[in-house]
Amino acid sequence: MASNRSVRRDQEPVTYTCALCDSEDGVRWYCNDCQENLCDRCKEFHKRGRKTKNYDVVSIGEANRQGDKPVPEVCKLHPGKLCDLFCSDCNLLLCSMCLSKTHKHHNWKHFEDEFSIKKQHLKENMTAISVKIKHFKNETSERHRVNEGFNDNIDTMRKEVNSQRTKLKAEVDFIADAILAELSALEKEESTTHKKDCQRSEKKVEELTRLLEQAELTNTSSVSLFETERSLRTTLPLYDVNVKYVSPKQPSFVTGSIDSVMLTKMLGKLHHENQYEKTDIDSKHVQRLSKFTVTSQNAIFGICPVDDSHAWLSIHQFKGLVLVNREGVVIEKVKLDFCPCRIAMVGTTDILMNSDLLSTFVYKISLHNKQVTTFADIRPHKAWDISINEKDAVFVSTFTPDIVVLNQSGTIVRKVTIGSEIITFVVCLSSGRLCVVQTIDGSLDNRNIKIINESGTVIQTWTGELDNGQKVGSMNLCKMSCDKFDRVFVPDISYNQLFVLPRDGKQAVCLLDRRHGVVKPAAVGVDTCGNVWIGCRYGTVHVMGL
């Protein structure tokens, strides 16, 4: 703390002398260009001088410098006093009167001493700012460079794709032109043969007509009659009507099936690593195992993994089921008389399915002999979604508040009713619990999830709460699935997200979104190893490892 003597010295009024007239009265001005103090009178002369009229004359408290020393500001609380002291405790500039009244027992120092320290700190901060500016400029420059390289790479690949497309088109055109040329040759050959056959027949008609005319002109004399009859008897056998011309065999064109997988292999496939954030689910990270496209147009409505490498798919507007491996290769196709929609595995031997979203029937296919039978007719209800619990009971949502429960013989054993809102999707959890998607006010774009027991009592409701404290708004939730830990994987087709709802059903994790390449997820299945198969609207399937 400063001594009393120093305080008394600093409490003495600060006086300045005018640089032009040496007066100490009214010295309140300072010329930053001349670096001189000025009184009121000399300040007016200074501003009117030819050379000095444009000089920067300011209040002495606003002076930039006075010689080599900093110039303190005038105290706002005590006019006429300069803030030539600094309170270290309050981090304030103050005058001698401020010190004596409110900062007497604080640690303080002279303005000049603190000014040099602050000036050094300012230089250090300015140096740090310059370093950071340089860093971010370099970072921006590097990002521009990477972006240019990225775009150049995209342009190169775009040219390669177009080149492959041109080659494929040229090959298709070549094959089609060859077939068309062959058809033209067949047409020309048939035209020539047709012309010759017709000319030959027309010639015979002319010859026979002349014979007929000769016969008609024969007189009644015995000689001419006998001669004509003898001539016809030898001539007519030459015109055998029992000899038939061989008709040309009609060609046929058997159209080939368009194999999207083969075409993709022929065209080429884009490989890139999506920038996945490290999303933790029970301390496990998400890893994409594969991505493939079964069809470029139709949505995947159902996924039933058989093991960790294969899954059955139901595809919109496709009359059958498709078995694919994890690389997207079609292993098997089963043709049906209808388009299956939602599917559910019965162990590893059978699949339950509905034909469309308006059917009252649930069908069953045996994977051993591919025989399809009617498993159940739940009229007046319509089968919307199907799930099977650990006791092999079959739960069918009906797009009403009712869930129909069937045994393995397809007999309706009971119904579960949940409130008054529509139930769309259902998945069976352990211990007899169910997880259902329920609409809010009947809107398909506004849904929530409820965990219920076997009697339909709601245990937990999830309305979009996430583990990061945020809450999802309206959701269009689709075909769900669960793993052995009762974690429910829920696709949101409208907002390109996949949520993971834990066993307690309180706060979900947003596992994937459009940044990860997941677009319009419509169905989810979990295989025996816990890998998540995600089917999307445009035929794309993602296989994610947790």
Coordinates of C-alpha atoms in Angstrom, one line a residue:
M1 CA 0.0 0.0 0.0
A2 CA 1.3 3.5 -0.8
S3 CA 2.7 5.7 2.1
N4 CA 0.8 8.7 3.4
R5 CA 3.5 11.0 2.1
S6 CA 3.0 9.6 -1.4
V7 CA -0.8 10.1 -1.0
R8 CA -0.3 13.7 0.0
R9 CA 2.0 14.2 -2.9
D10 CA -0.5 12.7 -5.3
Q11 CA -3.3 14.7 -3.8
E12 CA -1.6 18.0 -4.9
P13 CA -3.3 19.7 -7.9
V14 CA -1.8 18.9 -11.2
T15 CA -0.9 22.1 -13.1
Y16 CA 0.2 22.6 -16.7
T17 CA 2.0 25.5 -18.4
C18 CA 1.0 26.8 -21.9
A19 CA 3.8 26.1 -24.3
L20 CA 3.2 29.5 -26.1
C21 CA 2.7 32.0 -23.4
D22 CA 3.9 30.2 -20.3
S23 CA 0.6 30.9 -18.5
E24 CA -0.8 28.4 -16.0
D25 CA -4.3 29.8 -16.3
G26 CA -6.8 27.9 -18.4
V27 CA -4.4 25.4 -19.7
R28 CA -6.9 22.8 -20.8
W29 CA -5.9 22.0 -24.4
Y30 CA -3.3 19.9 -26.1
C31 CA -2.1 19.8 -29.7
N32 CA -1.4 16.2 -30.7
D33 CA 0.5 17.4 -33.8
C34 CA 2.7 19.9 -32.0
Q35 CA 2.8 17.8 -28.8
E36 CA 2.2 21.0 -26.7
N37 CA -0.1 22.2 -24.0
L38 CA -2.3 25.3 -24.8
C39 CA -4.3 27.7 -22.8
D40 CA -7.7 29.0 -23.9
R41 CA -6.3 32.1 -25.6
C42 CA -3.4 30.4 -27.4
K43 CA -5.7 27.6 -28.5
E44 CA -7.8 30.1 -30.5
F45 CA -4.6 31.6 -32.1
H46 CA -3.4 28.0 -32.8
K47 CA -6.6 27.1 -34.6
R48 CA -6.5 30.3 -36.8
G49 CA -2.8 30.0 -37.8
R50 CA -2.1 29.3 -41.4
K51 CA 0.0 26.2 -40.7
T52 CA -1.7 25.0 -37.5
K53 CA -5.4 25.6 -38.3
N54 CA -5.9 21.9 -39.3
Y55 CA -3.9 20.5 -36.4
D56 CA -5.6 18.1 -34.0
V57 CA -6.3 20.1 -30.8
V58 CA -8.1 18.2 -28.1
S59 CA -8.9 18.4 -24.4
I60 CA -5.8 17.8 -22.4
G61 CA -7.4 14.7 -20.9
E62 CA -7.8 13.3 -24.4
A63 CA -4.2 13.9 -25.5
N64 CA -2.4 11.0 -27.2
R65 CA 0.9 11.7 -25.7
Q66 CA 2.8 14.4 -23.9
G67 CA 6.4 14.0 -24.9
D68 CA 7.3 10.4 -24.1
K69 CA 4.9 10.1 -21.3
P70 CA 1.2 9.0 -21.4
V71 CA -1.3 11.7 -20.6
P72 CA -3.9 10.8 -17.9
E73 CA -7.6 11.5 -18.5
V74 CA -9.5 14.1 -16.6
C75 CA -11.5 12.5 -13.7
K76 CA -15.3 12.4 -14.5
L77 CA -16.2 12.6 -10.8
H78 CA -13.8 15.4 -9.9
P79 CA -13.3 18.0 -12.7
G80 CA -9.9 19.5 -12.8
K81 CA -8.3 16.4 -11.4
L82 CA -6.4 13.9 -13.6
C83 CA -6.7 10.1 -13.2
D84 CA -3.0 9.6 -12.7
L85 CA -3.4 6.8 -10.2
F86 CA -4.5 3.1 -10.6
C87 CA -6.3 1.0 -8.1
S88 CA -5.1 -2.6 -8.4
D89 CA -7.9 -4.0 -6.3
C90 CA -10.7 -2.4 -8.3
N91 CA -8.8 -2.3 -11.7
L92 CA -9.8 1.4 -12.1
L93 CA -8.0 4.6 -13.0
L94 CA -8.7 7.3 -10.4
C95 CA -7.6 10.7 -9.3
S96 CA -6.2 11.7 -5.9
M97 CA -9.6 12.7 -4.5
C98 CA -11.1 9.3 -5.6
L99 CA -8.2 7.7 -3.7
S100 CA -8.7 9.7 -0.5
K101 CA -12.4 9.1 -0.5
T102 CA -13.1 5.5 -1.6
H103 CA -9.8 3.8 -2.3
K104 CA -7.8 4.9 0.7
H105 CA -7.0 1.4 1.9
H106 CA -6.6 -0.3 -1.5
N107 CA -3.5 -1.2 -3.3
W108 CA -2.6 1.4 -5.8
K109 CA 0.2 2.6 -8.0
H110 CA 1.1 5.5 -10.3
F111 CA -0.6 5.7 -13.6
E112 CA 2.7 5.6 -15.5
D113 CA 3.8 2.3 -13.8
E114 CA 0.5 0.6 -14.6
F115 CA 0.4 2.1 -18.1
S116 CA 3.7 0.4 -19.1
I117 CA 2.4 -2.9 -17.8
K118 CA -0.9 -2.6 -19.7
K119 CA 1.0 -1.5 -22.7
Q120 CA 3.1 -4.6 -22.6
H121 CA 0.0 -6.8 -22.1
L122 CA -1.6 -5.1 -25.1
K123 CA 1.4 -5.8 -27.2
E124 CA 1.3 -9.5 -26.1
N125 CA -2.4 -9.7 -26.9
M126 CA -1.9 -8.0 -30.3
T127 CA 0.9 -10.5 -31.0
A128 CA -1.5 -13.4 -30.0
I129 CA -4.2 -11.9 -32.2
S130 CA -1.9 -11.7 -35.1
V131 CA -0.9 -15.3 -34.6
K132 CA -4.5 -16.4 -34.5
I133 CA -5.4 -14.4 -37.6
K134 CA -2.5 -16.0 -39.4
H135 CA -3.7 -19.4 -38.2
F136 CA -7.3 -19.0 -39.3
K137 CA -6.1 -17.5 -42.6
N138 CA -3.9 -20.5 -43.2
E139 CA -6.8 -22.8 -42.1
T140 CA -9.2 -21.0 -44.5
S141 CA -6.6 -21.3 -47.3
E142 CA -6.1 -25.0 -46.6
R143 CA -9.9 -25.5 -46.5
H144 CA -10.2 -23.8 -49.8
R145 CA -7.4 -26.0 -51.2
V146 CA -9.1 -29.2 -49.9
N147 CA -12.5 -28.0 -51.2
E148 CA -10.9 -27.4 -54.7
G149 CA -9.4 -30.8 -54.6
F150 CA -12.7 -32.3 -53.5
N151 CA -14.6 -30.6 -56.2
D152 CA -12.0 -31.6 -58.8
N153 CA -12.3 -35.1 -57.6
I154 CA -16.1 -34.9 -57.9
D155 CA -15.8 -33.5 -61.4
T156 CA -13.4 -36.3 -62.4
M157 CA -15.8 -39.0 -61.0
R158 CA -18.8 -37.2 -62.7
K159 CA -16.9 -37.5 -66.0
E160 CA -16.2 -41.2 -65.3
V161 CA -19.8 -41.8 -64.5
N162 CA -21.0 -40.1 -67.7
S163 CA -18.3 -42.0 -69.7
Q164 CA -19.5 -45.3 -68.2
R165 CA -23.1 -44.3 -68.9
T166 CA -22.2 -43.5 -72.5
K167 CA -20.4 -46.9 -72.9
L168 CA -23.4 -48.8 -71.3
K169 CA -25.8 -46.9 -73.6
A170 CA -23.6 -47.6 -76.6
E171 CA -23.5 -51.3 -75.7
V172 CA -27.3 -51.4 -75.2
D173 CA -27.8 -49.6 -78.5
F174 CA -25.4 -52.1 -80.2
I175 CA -27.3 -55.1 -78.9
A176 CA -30.7 -53.5 -79.7
D177 CA -29.6 -52.5 -83.2
A178 CA -28.3 -56.0 -83.8
I179 CA -31.7 -57.4 -82.8
L180 CA -33.5 -54.8 -84.9
A181 CA -31.2 -55.6 -87.9
E182 CA -32.0 -59.3 -87.5
L183 CA -35.7 -58.5 -87.4
S184 CA -35.3 -56.5 -90.6
A185 CA -33.5 -59.4 -92.3
L186 CA -36.3 -61.8 -91.3
E187 CA -38.9 -59.3 -92.5
K188 CA -37.1 -59.0 -95.9
E189 CA -36.7 -62.7 -96.3
E190 CA -40.4 -63.3 -95.5
S191 CA -41.3 -60.6 -98.0
T192 CA -39.3 -62.2 -100.8
T193 CA -40.7 -65.7 -100.0
H194 CA -44.3 -64.3 -99.8
K195 CA -43.9 -62.6 -103.2
K196 CA -42.6 -65.8 -104.8
D197 CA -45.3 -67.9 -103.3
C198 CA -48.0 -65.6 -104.4
Q199 CA -46.6 -65.3 -107.9
R200 CA -46.5 -69.1 -108.2
S201 CA -50.1 -69.5 -107.0
E202 CA -51.3 -66.7 -109.3
K203 CA -49.6 -68.4 -112.2
K204 CA -51.3 -71.7 -111.5
V205 CA -54.6 -69.9 -111.2
E206 CA -54.1 -68.4 -114.7
E207 CA -53.1 -71.8 -116.2
L208 CA -56.1 -73.5 -114.6
T209 CA -58.4 -70.8 -115.7
R210 CA -57.2 -71.3 -119.4
L211 CA -57.8 -75.1 -119.0
L212 CA -61.3 -74.4 -117.7
E213 CA -62.0 -72.1 -120.6
Q214 CA -60.8 -74.7 -123.0
A215 CA -63.0 -77.3 -121.4
E216 CA -66.0 -75.0 -121.6
L217 CA -65.4 -74.4 -125.4
T218 CA -65.2 -78.1 -126.2
N219 CA -67.9 -79.0 -128.7
T220 CA -70.1 -82.0 -128.4
S221 CA -68.1 -84.1 -131.0
S222 CA -66.7 -87.2 -129.6
V223 CA -63.3 -86.6 -130.9
S224 CA -62.7 -83.2 -129.3
L225 CA -64.4 -84.2 -126.0
F226 CA -62.2 -87.3 -125.7
E227 CA -59.1 -85.3 -126.6
T228 CA -59.9 -82.6 -124.0
E229 CA -60.7 -85.1 -121.3
R230 CA -57.4 -87.0 -122.0
S231 CA -55.5 -83.7 -121.9
L232 CA -57.0 -82.7 -118.6
R233 CA -56.4 -86.1 -117.1
T234 CA -52.7 -85.7 -117.6
T235 CA -52.5 -82.0 -116.8
L236 CA -54.6 -81.7 -113.6
P237 CA -52.3 -83.9 -111.5
L238 CA -49.6 -81.3 -112.0
Y239 CA -51.7 -78.9 -109.8
D240 CA -51.8 -80.9 -106.6
V241 CA -53.8 -78.9 -104.0
N242 CA -52.7 -81.2 -101.2
V243 CA -49.2 -79.9 -101.4
K244 CA -49.1 -77.1 -98.7
Y245 CA -46.6 -74.4 -98.5
V246 CA -44.6 -74.3 -95.2
S247 CA -45.6 -71.2 -93.3
P248 CA -42.7 -69.2 -91.9
K249 CA -42.1 -69.8 -88.2
Q250 CA -43.1 -66.7 -86.2
P251 CA -40.2 -65.3 -84.3
S252 CA -40.6 -64.2 -80.7
F253 CA -38.8 -61.7 -78.5
V254 CA -38.3 -62.7 -74.9
T255 CA -37.6 -59.6 -72.9
G256 CA -34.8 -59.8 -70.3
S257 CA -35.3 -58.7 -66.7
I258 CA -33.5 -55.5 -65.7
D259 CA -31.0 -56.5 -63.0
S260 CA -30.2 -53.3 -61.1
V261 CA -27.5 -55.0 -59.1
M262 CA -25.7 -56.2 -62.2
L263 CA -26.1 -52.8 -63.9
T264 CA -24.6 -51.1 -60.8
K265 CA -21.6 -53.4 -61.0
M266 CA -21.2 -52.7 -64.6
L267 CA -21.6 -48.9 -64.2
G268 CA -19.5 -48.7 -61.1
K269 CA -20.1 -47.9 -57.4
L270 CA -19.3 -44.8 -55.4
H271 CA -17.2 -45.5 -52.3
H272 CA -16.9 -42.8 -49.7
E273 CA -16.6 -42.6 -45.9
N274 CA -19.5 -40.7 -44.4
Q275 CA -18.5 -38.2 -41.7
Y276 CA -20.1 -40.1 -38.8
E277 CA -20.0 -38.4 -35.5
K278 CA -19.0 -40.8 -32.7
T279 CA -22.4 -41.6 -31.3
D280 CA -22.3 -43.6 -28.1
I281 CA -24.9 -46.2 -27.4
D282 CA -24.0 -47.8 -24.1
S283 CA -20.3 -46.9 -24.8
K284 CA -20.4 -48.4 -28.3
H285 CA -19.7 -46.5 -31.5
V286 CA -21.6 -46.7 -34.7
Q287 CA -19.8 -48.2 -37.7
R288 CA -21.2 -48.6 -41.2
L289 CA -20.6 -52.2 -42.4
S290 CA -22.1 -51.8 -45.8
K291 CA -24.5 -49.9 -48.1
F292 CA -26.2 -51.1 -51.2
T293 CA -29.2 -50.5 -53.4
V294 CA -31.6 -53.2 -54.3
T295 CA -33.8 -51.0 -56.5
S296 CA -33.5 -47.4 -57.5
Q297 CA -37.2 -46.7 -57.3
N298 CA -39.2 -48.6 -54.7
A299 CA -39.1 -48.4 -51.0
I300 CA -38.1 -51.2 -48.6
F301 CA -41.2 -51.9 -46.6
G302 CA -39.9 -54.8 -44.4
I303 CA -36.5 -56.3 -43.3
C304 CA -36.1 -59.6 -41.6
P305 CA -32.5 -60.5 -40.9
V306 CA -31.8 -64.2 -41.0
D307 CA -28.3 -64.0 -39.5
D308 CA -25.6 -61.4 -39.4
S309 CA -25.0 -61.6 -43.1
H310 CA -28.4 -62.2 -44.8
A311 CA -31.9 -60.6 -44.7
W312 CA -35.3 -61.0 -46.4
L313 CA -36.7 -57.9 -47.9
S314 CA -40.2 -56.9 -49.0
I315 CA -40.2 -54.1 -51.6
H316 CA -43.0 -51.8 -52.6
Q317 CA -44.9 -53.0 -55.7
F318 CA -42.7 -56.2 -56.0
K319 CA -44.6 -59.5 -56.1
G320 CA -42.2 -61.5 -54.0
L321 CA -39.6 -61.6 -51.3
V322 CA -35.8 -61.1 -51.9
L323 CA -33.0 -62.6 -49.9
V324 CA -29.8 -60.5 -50.0
N325 CA -26.5 -60.7 -48.3
R326 CA -24.7 -57.8 -46.5
E327 CA -23.0 -56.8 -49.8
G328 CA -26.4 -56.4 -51.6
V329 CA -26.1 -59.5 -53.7
V330 CA -29.5 -61.1 -54.4
I331 CA -29.2 -64.7 -53.1
E332 CA -32.8 -65.8 -53.8
K333 CA -36.1 -64.5 -55.0
V334 CA -39.5 -66.0 -54.1
K335 CA -42.3 -65.0 -56.4
L336 CA -45.8 -64.4 -55.0
D337 CA -49.2 -63.6 -56.4
F338 CA -49.3 -60.4 -54.3
C339 CA -47.0 -57.6 -53.1
P340 CA -46.0 -58.3 -49.5
C341 CA -45.7 -55.3 -47.3
R342 CA -44.8 -55.8 -43.6
I343 CA -43.0 -59.1 -42.8
A344 CA -42.0 -60.9 -39.6
M345 CA -39.8 -63.9 -39.1
V346 CA -41.2 -67.0 -37.3
G347 CA -38.0 -68.5 -36.0
T348 CA -35.8 -69.2 -39.0
T349 CA -38.3 -71.3 -41.0
D350 CA -41.3 -69.1 -41.9
I351 CA -42.3 -65.6 -42.6
L352 CA -45.6 -63.9 -41.8
M353 CA -46.8 -61.0 -44.0
N354 CA -49.7 -58.9 -45.2
S355 CA -50.5 -58.3 -48.8
D356 CA -51.1 -54.6 -48.6
L357 CA -52.2 -52.0 -46.1
L358 CA -55.9 -52.6 -46.8
S359 CA -56.0 -56.4 -46.6
T360 CA -57.6 -58.3 -43.7
F361 CA -55.4 -61.4 -44.4
V362 CA -52.2 -62.4 -42.8
Y363 CA -50.2 -64.9 -44.9
K364 CA -47.5 -67.4 -44.0
I365 CA -44.7 -68.7 -46.3
S366 CA -42.6 -71.7 -45.5
L367 CA -39.0 -71.0 -46.5
H368 CA -38.4 -74.7 -46.9
N369 CA -40.8 -75.4 -49.8
K370 CA -41.9 -71.8 -50.6
Q371 CA -45.6 -72.7 -50.0
V372 CA -47.9 -69.8 -49.1
T373 CA -51.0 -70.3 -47.0
T374 CA -53.5 -68.0 -45.4
F375 CA -52.5 -67.7 -41.7
A376 CA -55.4 -65.6 -40.5
D377 CA -58.3 -63.4 -41.5
I378 CA -58.8 -60.7 -38.9
R379 CA -61.8 -59.0 -40.5
P380 CA -63.3 -56.5 -39.9
H381 CA -59.8 -55.3 -39.0
K382 CA -57.1 -54.7 -41.6
A383 CA -53.5 -56.0 -41.0
W384 CA -51.1 -53.1 -40.8
D385 CA -48.0 -54.3 -39.0
I386 CA -46.9 -57.7 -37.6
S387 CA -44.6 -58.6 -34.6
I388 CA -44.0 -61.9 -32.8
N389 CA -43.0 -62.1 -29.1
E390 CA -40.8 -64.5 -27.2
K391 CA -43.7 -66.9 -26.6
D392 CA -44.6 -66.9 -30.4
A393 CA -47.8 -64.9 -29.9
V394 CA -48.5 -62.8 -33.0
F395 CA -49.5 -59.1 -32.6
V396 CA -51.1 -57.4 -35.5
S397 CA -51.7 -53.6 -35.5
T398 CA -54.8 -52.6 -37.4
F399 CA -54.6 -48.8 -38.0
T400 CA -57.1 -48.5 -35.2
P401 CA -56.6 -48.3 -31.4
D402 CA -56.9 -52.2 -31.4
I403 CA -54.1 -54.7 -31.6
V404 CA -55.2 -58.2 -32.6
V405 CA -53.4 -61.1 -30.8
L406 CA -53.1 -64.5 -32.6
N407 CA -51.7 -67.8 -31.6
Q408 CA -49.5 -69.9 -33.9
S409 CA -52.6 -71.5 -35.5
G410 CA -53.8 -68.1 -36.6
T411 CA -56.7 -68.0 -34.2
I412 CA -57.6 -64.6 -32.6
V413 CA -57.2 -65.1 -28.9
R414 CA -57.7 -61.5 -27.7
K415 CA -57.4 -57.8 -28.5
V416 CA -55.4 -55.1 -26.8
T417 CA -56.9 -51.6 -27.0
I418 CA -54.7 -48.5 -26.3
G419 CA -56.6 -45.3 -25.8
S420 CA -58.4 -43.8 -28.8
E421 CA -55.6 -42.9 -31.1
I422 CA -54.6 -45.0 -34.2
I423 CA -51.8 -47.6 -33.7
T424 CA -49.6 -47.9 -36.7
F425 CA -46.5 -50.0 -35.9
V426 CA -45.8 -52.5 -33.2
V427 CA -42.7 -54.4 -31.9
C428 CA -42.7 -57.0 -29.1
L429 CA -40.2 -56.5 -26.2
S430 CA -39.3 -58.9 -23.5
S431 CA -41.4 -59.7 -20.4
G432 CA -44.7 -59.3 -22.4
R433 CA -44.2 -55.6 -23.1
L434 CA -45.0 -53.9 -26.4
C435 CA -43.7 -50.8 -28.0
V436 CA -46.2 -49.1 -30.3
V437 CA -46.3 -46.0 -32.6
Q438 CA -49.4 -44.0 -31.9
T439 CA -50.7 -41.0 -33.9
I440 CA -51.4 -37.7 -32.2
D441 CA -54.8 -36.3 -33.2
G442 CA -54.9 -38.7 -36.1
S443 CA -51.9 -37.1 -37.9
L444 CA -49.4 -39.5 -39.6
D445 CA -46.8 -36.7 -39.4
N446 CA -47.2 -36.3 -35.6
R447 CA -46.6 -39.5 -33.7
N448 CA -45.2 -40.7 -30.4
I449 CA -44.2 -44.0 -28.9
K450 CA -45.8 -45.9 -26.0
I451 CA -44.4 -48.8 -24.0
I452 CA -47.4 -50.9 -22.7
N453 CA -47.9 -54.2 -20.9
E454 CA -49.9 -57.1 -22.1
S455 CA -53.2 -55.6 -20.9
G456 CA -52.6 -52.3 -22.8
T457 CA -51.7 -50.2 -19.7
V458 CA -49.2 -47.5 -20.7
I459 CA -45.9 -47.8 -18.9
Q460 CA -43.9 -45.1 -20.6
T461 CA -44.6 -42.5 -23.3
W462 CA -41.9 -41.0 -25.5
T463 CA -42.7 -37.7 -27.3
G464 CA -39.3 -36.9 -28.8
E465 CA -37.1 -36.2 -25.8
L466 CA -33.4 -36.7 -26.6
D467 CA -30.4 -37.3 -24.4
N468 CA -28.8 -34.0 -25.4
G469 CA -31.7 -32.0 -23.8
Q470 CA -33.4 -31.2 -27.1
K471 CA -36.8 -32.4 -28.2
V472 CA -37.8 -33.6 -31.7
G473 CA -40.9 -31.9 -33.1
S474 CA -43.4 -33.7 -35.3
M475 CA -42.2 -37.2 -36.4
N476 CA -43.4 -39.7 -39.1
L477 CA -42.2 -42.9 -37.4
C478 CA -42.2 -46.1 -39.4
K479 CA -41.4 -49.8 -39.1
M480 CA -39.4 -50.4 -35.9
S481 CA -37.3 -53.2 -34.5
C482 CA -35.6 -54.0 -31.2
D483 CA -32.5 -55.9 -30.1
K484 CA -31.9 -58.3 -27.2
F485 CA -31.4 -55.4 -24.8
D486 CA -34.9 -54.1 -25.6
R487 CA -33.5 -51.0 -27.3
V488 CA -36.0 -49.9 -29.9
F489 CA -34.7 -48.6 -33.3
V490 CA -37.2 -46.1 -34.7
P491 CA -36.9 -44.6 -38.3
D492 CA -38.3 -41.1 -38.9
I493 CA -39.0 -41.1 -42.7
S494 CA -39.9 -37.4 -42.9
Y495 CA -36.8 -36.0 -41.2
N496 CA -34.2 -38.7 -42.3
Q497 CA -33.4 -39.8 -38.8
L498 CA -33.0 -43.0 -36.8
F499 CA -33.6 -42.9 -33.1
V500 CA -32.6 -45.4 -30.5
L501 CA -35.0 -45.6 -27.5
P502 CA -33.5 -47.3 -24.4
R503 CA -35.3 -49.8 -22.3
D504 CA -36.7 -47.2 -19.9
G505 CA -38.2 -45.4 -22.9
K506 CA -37.5 -41.9 -21.6
Q507 CA -34.8 -40.2 -23.7
A508 CA -33.7 -41.4 -27.1
V509 CA -30.4 -41.0 -29.0
C510 CA -30.4 -39.7 -32.5
L511 CA -28.2 -42.5 -34.0
L512 CA -28.2 -41.4 -37.7
D513 CA -29.5 -38.7 -39.9
R514 CA -29.1 -37.3 -43.4
R515 CA -25.5 -36.3 -42.8
H516 CA -24.7 -40.0 -42.6
G517 CA -26.4 -40.7 -46.0
V518 CA -29.6 -42.1 -44.5
V519 CA -32.5 -40.7 -46.7
K520 CA -36.1 -41.6 -46.0
P521 CA -35.6 -44.6 -43.7
A522 CA -38.8 -46.7 -43.9
A523 CA -38.0 -50.0 -42.1
V524 CA -35.5 -51.4 -39.6
G525 CA -34.3 -54.9 -38.7
V526 CA -31.8 -56.1 -36.1
D527 CA -29.8 -59.3 -36.8
T528 CA -28.5 -61.9 -34.4
C529 CA -25.2 -60.0 -33.8
G530 CA -27.0 -56.7 -33.1
N531 CA -26.2 -55.1 -36.5
V532 CA -28.9 -52.7 -37.6
W533 CA -30.3 -53.1 -41.2
I534 CA -32.0 -49.9 -42.4
G535 CA -34.2 -49.9 -45.5
C536 CA -35.0 -46.6 -47.2
R537 CA -37.6 -45.3 -49.5
Y538 CA -35.5 -45.4 -52.7
G539 CA -34.3 -49.0 -52.3
T540 CA -31.1 -48.3 -50.4
V541 CA -30.1 -50.5 -47.4
H542 CA -27.6 -49.5 -44.7
V543 CA -26.1 -52.1 -42.4
M544 CA -24.7 -50.5 -39.2
G545 CA -22.6 -52.2 -36.6
L546 CA -22.8 -51.0 -33.0

